[in-house]
Amino acid sequence: ENGGWEYESQLQDQFLTRKGFAFNADKPGMMEQQADLFKSALKTVDVTFQNLDSSEISITDVSHYYDSDPTKVVQGLRDDKKKPMSLMADTTTANAQVRSLSETVRLDARTKLLNPKFYEGMLSTGYEGVREIQKRLRNTMGWSATAGEVDNFVFEDANSVFIEDPEMQQRLLDTNPNAFRDMVTTFLEANGRGYWETTEENIERLQELYAEVEDRIEVI
């Protein structure tokens, strides 16, 4: 979540370490580290699945959804290195639906991050609203890191909305310069990690913006 990792393998190792525990029948009520057993089970997985059960919290509101996603972990463990099918069940209404993870991420981006009603509503709340927009962008990138299921257009359209528009740039900068700096950093990181392919012009603009925002924050 905080970008304090260099390789995806670090995230995958953390997933295995934190979740590789099992109960021991010889020691009732006690859990023990069983990473090897966990790995042997995961390497046979063909489909990963998560359940979205709250209409109040979406897959980019918090980090625990992508923190718990094993898609790339499974891919790395499988002998054939094949990526498993990733599904997400939406049980927030009586009409429950199962979608692919990539479709769920697209839907979330279009209804929240890229939706004018959402980001204008956030901006109307001031300082905290800008931080919420940045957090959602950051969590979207999290899905790239753990599952690789974020379409390029999501970052491209977000860049168009929040970076290419000079008026929007200024609003974000004036309202919460620290969150805006983090937003610029997230775009640069997404590109640097290979999650977002874009033009050199966009990257140069972001690099210049980062320097400008840093100067602004130092003055403040």
PDB file of C-alpha atoms in Angstrom:
ATOM      1  CA  GLU A   1       0.000   0.000   0.000  1.00  0.00           C
ATOM      2  CA  ASN A   2       2.804   2.456   0.825  1.00  0.00           C
ATOM      3  CA  GLY A   3       5.085   1.579  -2.108  1.00  0.00           C
ATOM      4  CA  GLY A   4       7.820   0.270   0.200  1.00  0.00           C
ATOM      5  CA  TRP A   5       8.635  -2.714  -2.037  1.00  0.00           C
ATOM      6  CA  GLU A   6      10.926  -3.185  -4.985  1.00  0.00           C
ATOM      7  CA  TYR A   7       9.853  -6.479  -6.527  1.00  0.00           C
ATOM      8  CA  GLU A   8       6.461  -8.166  -6.754  1.00  0.00           C
ATOM      9  CA  SER A   9       8.094 -11.272  -5.314  1.00  0.00           C
ATOM     10  CA  GLN A  10       8.352  -9.411  -2.004  1.00  0.00           C
ATOM     11  CA  LEU A  11       4.570  -8.994  -1.941  1.00  0.00           C
ATOM     12  CA  GLN A  12       4.078 -12.642  -2.837  1.00  0.00           C
ATOM     13  CA  ASP A  13       6.460 -13.825  -0.121  1.00  0.00           C
ATOM     14  CA  GLN A  14       4.615 -11.659   2.390  1.00  0.00           C
ATOM     15  CA  PHE A  15       1.296 -13.189   1.313  1.00  0.00           C
ATOM     16  CA  LEU A  16       2.636 -16.715   1.837  1.00  0.00           C
ATOM     17  CA  THR A  17       4.231 -15.850   5.189  1.00  0.00           C
ATOM     18  CA  ARG A  18       1.154 -14.163   6.619  1.00  0.00           C
ATOM     19  CA  LYS A  19      -1.425 -16.624   5.375  1.00  0.00           C
ATOM     20  CA  GLY A  20       0.501 -19.901   5.486  1.00  0.00           C
ATOM     21  CA  PHE A  21      -0.786 -21.067   8.875  1.00  0.00           C
ATOM     22  CA  ALA A  22      -2.852 -24.169   9.636  1.00  0.00           C
ATOM     23  CA  PHE A  23      -4.394 -25.855  12.666  1.00  0.00           C
ATOM     24  CA  ASN A  24      -2.595 -28.917  13.985  1.00  0.00           C
ATOM     25  CA  ALA A  25      -4.806 -31.869  14.952  1.00  0.00           C
ATOM     26  CA  ASP A  26      -2.212 -32.924  17.515  1.00  0.00           C
ATOM     27  CA  LYS A  27      -2.357 -29.504  19.178  1.00  0.00           C
ATOM     28  CA  PRO A  28      -6.034 -28.521  19.381  1.00  0.00           C
ATOM     29  CA  GLY A  29      -6.681 -24.813  19.066  1.00  0.00           C
ATOM     30  CA  MET A  30      -3.144 -24.002  17.965  1.00  0.00           C
ATOM     31  CA  MET A  31      -1.991 -22.736  14.574  1.00  0.00           C
ATOM     32  CA  GLU A  32       1.426 -23.377  13.108  1.00  0.00           C
ATOM     33  CA  GLN A  33       3.359 -22.037  10.139  1.00  0.00           C
ATOM     34  CA  GLN A  34       2.775 -24.429   7.233  1.00  0.00           C
ATOM     35  CA  ALA A  35       4.120 -22.456   4.282  1.00  0.00           C
ATOM     36  CA  ASP A  36       5.190 -25.515   2.292  1.00  0.00           C
ATOM     37  CA  LEU A  37       1.773 -27.122   2.631  1.00  0.00           C
ATOM     38  CA  PHE A  38       0.119 -23.836   1.635  1.00  0.00           C
ATOM     39  CA  LYS A  39       2.343 -23.535  -1.444  1.00  0.00           C
ATOM     40  CA  SER A  40       1.640 -27.104  -2.542  1.00  0.00           C
ATOM     41  CA  ALA A  41      -2.108 -26.389  -2.389  1.00  0.00           C
ATOM     42  CA  LEU A  42      -1.867 -23.057  -4.196  1.00  0.00           C
ATOM     43  CA  LYS A  43       0.162 -24.447  -7.099  1.00  0.00           C
ATOM     44  CA  THR A  44      -2.847 -26.559  -8.137  1.00  0.00           C
ATOM     45  CA  VAL A  45      -5.313 -23.639  -8.172  1.00  0.00           C
ATOM     46  CA  ASP A  46      -7.108 -22.852 -11.444  1.00  0.00           C
ATOM     47  CA  VAL A  47      -9.517 -20.169 -10.192  1.00  0.00           C
ATOM     48  CA  THR A  48      -9.204 -17.482  -7.521  1.00  0.00           C
ATOM     49  CA  PHE A  49     -12.320 -16.013  -5.936  1.00  0.00           C
ATOM     50  CA  GLN A  50     -13.272 -13.191  -3.609  1.00  0.00           C
ATOM     51  CA  ASN A  51     -16.619 -11.968  -2.331  1.00  0.00           C
ATOM     52  CA  LEU A  52     -17.638  -8.309  -2.343  1.00  0.00           C
ATOM     53  CA  ASP A  53     -20.319  -8.173   0.317  1.00  0.00           C
ATOM     54  CA  SER A  54     -20.603  -4.479   1.200  1.00  0.00           C
ATOM     55  CA  SER A  55     -22.077  -1.699  -0.912  1.00  0.00           C
ATOM     56  CA  GLU A  56     -20.307   0.766   1.384  1.00  0.00           C
ATOM     57  CA  ILE A  57     -16.777  -0.507   0.758  1.00  0.00           C
ATOM     58  CA  SER A  58     -15.624  -1.203  -2.795  1.00  0.00           C
ATOM     59  CA  ILE A  59     -12.497  -2.979  -4.017  1.00  0.00           C
ATOM     60  CA  THR A  60     -10.538   0.287  -4.161  1.00  0.00           C
ATOM     61  CA  ASP A  61     -11.805   1.824  -0.925  1.00  0.00           C
ATOM     62  CA  VAL A  62      -9.462  -0.308   1.147  1.00  0.00           C
ATOM     63  CA  SER A  63      -6.303  -2.309   0.574  1.00  0.00           C
ATOM     64  CA  HIS A  64      -7.348  -5.617   2.089  1.00  0.00           C
ATOM     65  CA  TYR A  65      -9.102  -6.836  -1.075  1.00  0.00           C
ATOM     66  CA  TYR A  66      -5.968  -6.755  -3.203  1.00  0.00           C
ATOM     67  CA  ASP A  67      -3.777  -7.653  -0.204  1.00  0.00           C
ATOM     68  CA  SER A  68      -5.736 -10.909  -0.058  1.00  0.00           C
ATOM     69  CA  ASP A  69      -5.663 -11.640  -3.766  1.00  0.00           C
ATOM     70  CA  PRO A  70      -3.441 -14.623  -4.633  1.00  0.00           C
ATOM     71  CA  THR A  71      -3.589 -14.380  -8.444  1.00  0.00           C
ATOM     72  CA  LYS A  72       0.090 -13.675  -9.103  1.00  0.00           C
ATOM     73  CA  VAL A  73       1.131 -15.857  -6.153  1.00  0.00           C
ATOM     74  CA  VAL A  74      -0.610 -18.831  -7.756  1.00  0.00           C
ATOM     75  CA  GLN A  75       0.826 -17.996 -11.174  1.00  0.00           C
ATOM     76  CA  GLY A  76       4.329 -17.984  -9.739  1.00  0.00           C
ATOM     77  CA  LEU A  77       3.845 -21.320  -7.966  1.00  0.00           C
ATOM     78  CA  ARG A  78       2.210 -23.242 -10.815  1.00  0.00           C
ATOM     79  CA  ASP A  79       4.573 -25.457 -12.786  1.00  0.00           C
ATOM     80  CA  ASP A  80       3.219 -24.077 -16.074  1.00  0.00           C
ATOM     81  CA  LYS A  81       3.246 -20.457 -14.772  1.00  0.00           C
ATOM     82  CA  LYS A  82      -0.290 -20.078 -16.107  1.00  0.00           C
ATOM     83  CA  LYS A  83      -2.308 -17.255 -14.611  1.00  0.00           C
ATOM     84  CA  PRO A  84      -5.469 -18.540 -12.886  1.00  0.00           C
ATOM     85  CA  MET A  85      -8.911 -17.218 -13.723  1.00  0.00           C
ATOM     86  CA  SER A  86      -9.791 -14.491 -11.201  1.00  0.00           C
ATOM     87  CA  LEU A  87     -13.419 -13.994 -10.203  1.00  0.00           C
ATOM     88  CA  MET A  88     -15.241 -11.594  -7.904  1.00  0.00           C
ATOM     89  CA  ALA A  89     -18.757 -12.147  -6.571  1.00  0.00           C
ATOM     90  CA  ASP A  90     -20.889  -9.069  -5.973  1.00  0.00           C
ATOM     91  CA  THR A  91     -23.398  -9.995  -3.269  1.00  0.00           C
ATOM     92  CA  THR A  92     -24.259  -6.428  -2.291  1.00  0.00           C
ATOM     93  CA  THR A  93     -27.785  -6.842  -3.684  1.00  0.00           C
ATOM     94  CA  ALA A  94     -30.339  -9.641  -3.882  1.00  0.00           C
ATOM     95  CA  ASN A  95     -29.305 -10.100  -7.516  1.00  0.00           C
ATOM     96  CA  ALA A  96     -25.835 -11.474  -6.835  1.00  0.00           C
ATOM     97  CA  GLN A  97     -23.444 -11.531  -9.797  1.00  0.00           C
ATOM     98  CA  VAL A  98     -20.080 -13.142 -10.466  1.00  0.00           C
ATOM     99  CA  ARG A  99     -17.742 -11.157 -12.694  1.00  0.00           C
ATOM    100  CA  SER A 100     -14.150 -11.507 -13.764  1.00  0.00           C
ATOM    101  CA  LEU A 101     -11.764  -9.510 -11.614  1.00  0.00           C
ATOM    102  CA  SER A 102     -10.752  -7.340 -14.560  1.00  0.00           C
ATOM    103  CA  GLU A 103     -14.405  -6.514 -15.252  1.00  0.00           C
ATOM    104  CA  THR A 104     -14.939  -5.678 -11.577  1.00  0.00           C
ATOM    105  CA  VAL A 105     -11.941  -3.331 -11.576  1.00  0.00           C
ATOM    106  CA  ARG A 106     -13.213  -1.618 -14.737  1.00  0.00           C
ATOM    107  CA  LEU A 107     -16.665  -1.212 -13.232  1.00  0.00           C
ATOM    108  CA  ASP A 108     -15.241   0.204 -10.014  1.00  0.00           C
ATOM    109  CA  ALA A 109     -13.046   2.688 -11.912  1.00  0.00           C
ATOM    110  CA  ARG A 110     -15.916   3.924 -14.059  1.00  0.00           C
ATOM    111  CA  THR A 111     -18.313   4.329 -11.149  1.00  0.00           C
ATOM    112  CA  LYS A 112     -15.835   5.900  -8.725  1.00  0.00           C
ATOM    113  CA  LEU A 113     -12.369   7.149  -9.737  1.00  0.00           C
ATOM    114  CA  LEU A 114     -13.339   8.252 -13.260  1.00  0.00           C
ATOM    115  CA  ASN A 115     -16.890   9.322 -12.438  1.00  0.00           C
ATOM    116  CA  PRO A 116     -17.333  13.149 -12.273  1.00  0.00           C
ATOM    117  CA  LYS A 117     -20.093  12.760  -9.691  1.00  0.00           C
ATOM    118  CA  PHE A 118     -17.655  10.916  -7.443  1.00  0.00           C
ATOM    119  CA  TYR A 119     -14.542  13.048  -7.763  1.00  0.00           C
ATOM    120  CA  GLU A 120     -16.427  16.359  -7.795  1.00  0.00           C
ATOM    121  CA  GLY A 121     -18.232  15.220  -4.672  1.00  0.00           C
ATOM    122  CA  MET A 122     -14.897  14.406  -3.065  1.00  0.00           C
ATOM    123  CA  LEU A 123     -13.411  17.741  -4.113  1.00  0.00           C
ATOM    124  CA  SER A 124     -16.352  19.579  -2.584  1.00  0.00           C
ATOM    125  CA  THR A 125     -15.328  18.234   0.834  1.00  0.00           C
ATOM    126  CA  GLY A 126     -11.909  19.877   0.579  1.00  0.00           C
ATOM    127  CA  TYR A 127      -8.605  18.569   1.920  1.00  0.00           C
ATOM    128  CA  GLU A 128      -9.768  15.078   2.864  1.00  0.00           C
ATOM    129  CA  GLY A 129     -11.577  14.634  -0.447  1.00  0.00           C
ATOM    130  CA  VAL A 130      -8.354  14.945  -2.443  1.00  0.00           C
ATOM    131  CA  ARG A 131      -6.743  12.369  -0.175  1.00  0.00           C
ATOM    132  CA  GLU A 132      -9.657  10.002  -0.865  1.00  0.00           C
ATOM    133  CA  ILE A 133      -9.207  10.367  -4.622  1.00  0.00           C
ATOM    134  CA  GLN A 134      -5.485   9.644  -4.292  1.00  0.00           C
ATOM    135  CA  LYS A 135      -6.144   6.653  -2.049  1.00  0.00           C
ATOM    136  CA  ARG A 136      -8.479   5.179  -4.655  1.00  0.00           C
ATOM    137  CA  LEU A 137      -5.868   5.664  -7.394  1.00  0.00           C
ATOM    138  CA  ARG A 138      -3.258   4.011  -5.157  1.00  0.00           C
ATOM    139  CA  ASN A 139      -5.507   1.053  -4.395  1.00  0.00           C
ATOM    140  CA  THR A 140      -6.265   0.653  -8.094  1.00  0.00           C
ATOM    141  CA  MET A 141      -2.545   0.262  -8.703  1.00  0.00           C
ATOM    142  CA  GLY A 142      -2.541  -2.349  -5.949  1.00  0.00           C
ATOM    143  CA  TRP A 143      -4.634  -4.587  -8.190  1.00  0.00           C
ATOM    144  CA  SER A 144      -1.965  -4.254 -10.877  1.00  0.00           C
ATOM    145  CA  ALA A 145       0.648  -5.425  -8.380  1.00  0.00           C
ATOM    146  CA  THR A 146      -1.174  -8.459  -7.003  1.00  0.00           C
ATOM    147  CA  ALA A 147      -3.332  -9.529  -9.945  1.00  0.00           C
ATOM    148  CA  GLY A 148      -2.341  -7.629 -13.092  1.00  0.00           C
ATOM    149  CA  GLU A 149      -6.004  -6.977 -13.819  1.00  0.00           C
ATOM    150  CA  VAL A 150      -6.102  -3.189 -14.368  1.00  0.00           C
ATOM    151  CA  ASP A 151      -6.612  -2.091 -17.969  1.00  0.00           C
ATOM    152  CA  ASN A 152      -4.253   0.555 -19.287  1.00  0.00           C
ATOM    153  CA  PHE A 153      -7.138   2.913 -20.024  1.00  0.00           C
ATOM    154  CA  VAL A 154      -7.880   3.286 -16.307  1.00  0.00           C
ATOM    155  CA  PHE A 155      -4.549   5.002 -15.660  1.00  0.00           C
ATOM    156  CA  GLU A 156      -4.688   6.828 -18.981  1.00  0.00           C
ATOM    157  CA  ASP A 157      -8.163   8.239 -18.321  1.00  0.00           C
ATOM    158  CA  ALA A 158      -7.263   9.112 -14.728  1.00  0.00           C
ATOM    159  CA  ASN A 159      -4.236  11.003 -16.031  1.00  0.00           C
ATOM    160  CA  SER A 160      -6.500  12.869 -18.455  1.00  0.00           C
ATOM    161  CA  VAL A 161      -8.916  13.824 -15.687  1.00  0.00           C
ATOM    162  CA  PHE A 162      -6.523  14.789 -12.910  1.00  0.00           C
ATOM    163  CA  ILE A 163      -3.249  15.743 -14.603  1.00  0.00           C
ATOM    164  CA  GLU A 164      -3.791  16.947 -18.177  1.00  0.00           C
ATOM    165  CA  ASP A 165      -6.465  19.492 -17.201  1.00  0.00           C
ATOM    166  CA  PRO A 166      -4.632  22.598 -15.862  1.00  0.00           C
ATOM    167  CA  GLU A 167      -7.689  23.770 -13.929  1.00  0.00           C
ATOM    168  CA  MET A 168      -8.069  20.395 -12.199  1.00  0.00           C
ATOM    169  CA  GLN A 169      -4.344  20.359 -11.459  1.00  0.00           C
ATOM    170  CA  GLN A 170      -4.618  23.692  -9.699  1.00  0.00           C
ATOM    171  CA  ARG A 171      -7.674  22.685  -7.694  1.00  0.00           C
ATOM    172  CA  LEU A 172      -5.943  19.559  -6.426  1.00  0.00           C
ATOM    173  CA  LEU A 173      -2.733  21.416  -5.665  1.00  0.00           C
ATOM    174  CA  ASP A 174      -4.461  24.259  -3.838  1.00  0.00           C
ATOM    175  CA  THR A 175      -6.716  21.944  -1.834  1.00  0.00           C
ATOM    176  CA  ASN A 176      -4.201  19.317  -0.716  1.00  0.00           C
ATOM    177  CA  PRO A 177      -0.674  19.642  -2.123  1.00  0.00           C
ATOM    178  CA  ASN A 178       0.590  16.574  -0.241  1.00  0.00           C
ATOM    179  CA  ALA A 179      -2.098  14.286  -1.649  1.00  0.00           C
ATOM    180  CA  PHE A 180      -1.577  15.742  -5.112  1.00  0.00           C
ATOM    181  CA  ARG A 181       2.140  14.990  -4.860  1.00  0.00           C
ATOM    182  CA  ASP A 182       1.269  11.420  -3.876  1.00  0.00           C
ATOM    183  CA  MET A 183      -1.060  11.210  -6.878  1.00  0.00           C
ATOM    184  CA  VAL A 184       1.720  12.300  -9.232  1.00  0.00           C
ATOM    185  CA  THR A 185       4.040   9.795  -7.563  1.00  0.00           C
ATOM    186  CA  THR A 186       1.501   7.003  -8.068  1.00  0.00           C
ATOM    187  CA  PHE A 187       1.241   7.718 -11.790  1.00  0.00           C
ATOM    188  CA  LEU A 188       5.027   7.717 -12.128  1.00  0.00           C
ATOM    189  CA  GLU A 189       5.291   4.515 -10.099  1.00  0.00           C
ATOM    190  CA  ALA A 190       2.598   2.800 -12.181  1.00  0.00           C
ATOM    191  CA  ASN A 191       4.559   3.614 -15.305  1.00  0.00           C
ATOM    192  CA  GLY A 192       7.901   2.678 -13.775  1.00  0.00           C
ATOM    193  CA  ARG A 193       6.610  -0.721 -12.657  1.00  0.00           C
ATOM    194  CA  GLY A 194       5.185  -1.460 -16.098  1.00  0.00           C
ATOM    195  CA  TYR A 195       1.520  -1.200 -15.117  1.00  0.00           C
ATOM    196  CA  TRP A 196       0.793   1.818 -17.314  1.00  0.00           C
ATOM    197  CA  GLU A 197       2.043   2.444 -20.824  1.00  0.00           C
ATOM    198  CA  THR A 198       1.806   6.077 -21.887  1.00  0.00           C
ATOM    199  CA  THR A 199       3.579   8.770 -23.869  1.00  0.00           C
ATOM    200  CA  GLU A 200       6.905  10.354 -23.020  1.00  0.00           C
ATOM    201  CA  GLU A 201       5.053  13.659 -22.975  1.00  0.00           C
ATOM    202  CA  ASN A 202       2.842  12.473 -20.129  1.00  0.00           C
ATOM    203  CA  ILE A 203       5.807  11.199 -18.128  1.00  0.00           C
ATOM    204  CA  GLU A 204       7.765  14.410 -18.627  1.00  0.00           C
ATOM    205  CA  ARG A 205       4.732  16.424 -17.531  1.00  0.00           C
ATOM    206  CA  LEU A 206       4.409  14.325 -14.390  1.00  0.00           C
ATOM    207  CA  GLN A 207       8.106  14.665 -13.573  1.00  0.00           C
ATOM    208  CA  GLU A 208       7.905  18.432 -13.967  1.00  0.00           C
ATOM    209  CA  LEU A 209       4.768  18.536 -11.854  1.00  0.00           C
ATOM    210  CA  TYR A 210       6.428  16.547  -9.100  1.00  0.00           C
ATOM    211  CA  ALA A 211       9.270  19.056  -8.906  1.00  0.00           C
ATOM    212  CA  GLU A 212       6.808  21.963  -8.873  1.00  0.00           C
ATOM    213  CA  VAL A 213       4.694  20.432  -6.105  1.00  0.00           C
ATOM    214  CA  GLU A 214       7.783  19.649  -4.041  1.00  0.00           C
ATOM    215  CA  ASP A 215       8.831  23.319  -4.273  1.00  0.00           C
ATOM    216  CA  ARG A 216       5.317  24.384  -3.309  1.00  0.00           C
ATOM    217  CA  ILE A 217       5.263  22.115  -0.264  1.00  0.00           C
ATOM    218  CA  GLU A 218       8.701  23.308   0.874  1.00  0.00           C
ATOM    219  CA  VAL A 219       7.500  26.910   0.755  1.00  0.00           C
ATOM    220  CA  ILE A 220       4.425  26.007   2.791  1.00  0.00           C
TER     221      ILE A 220
END
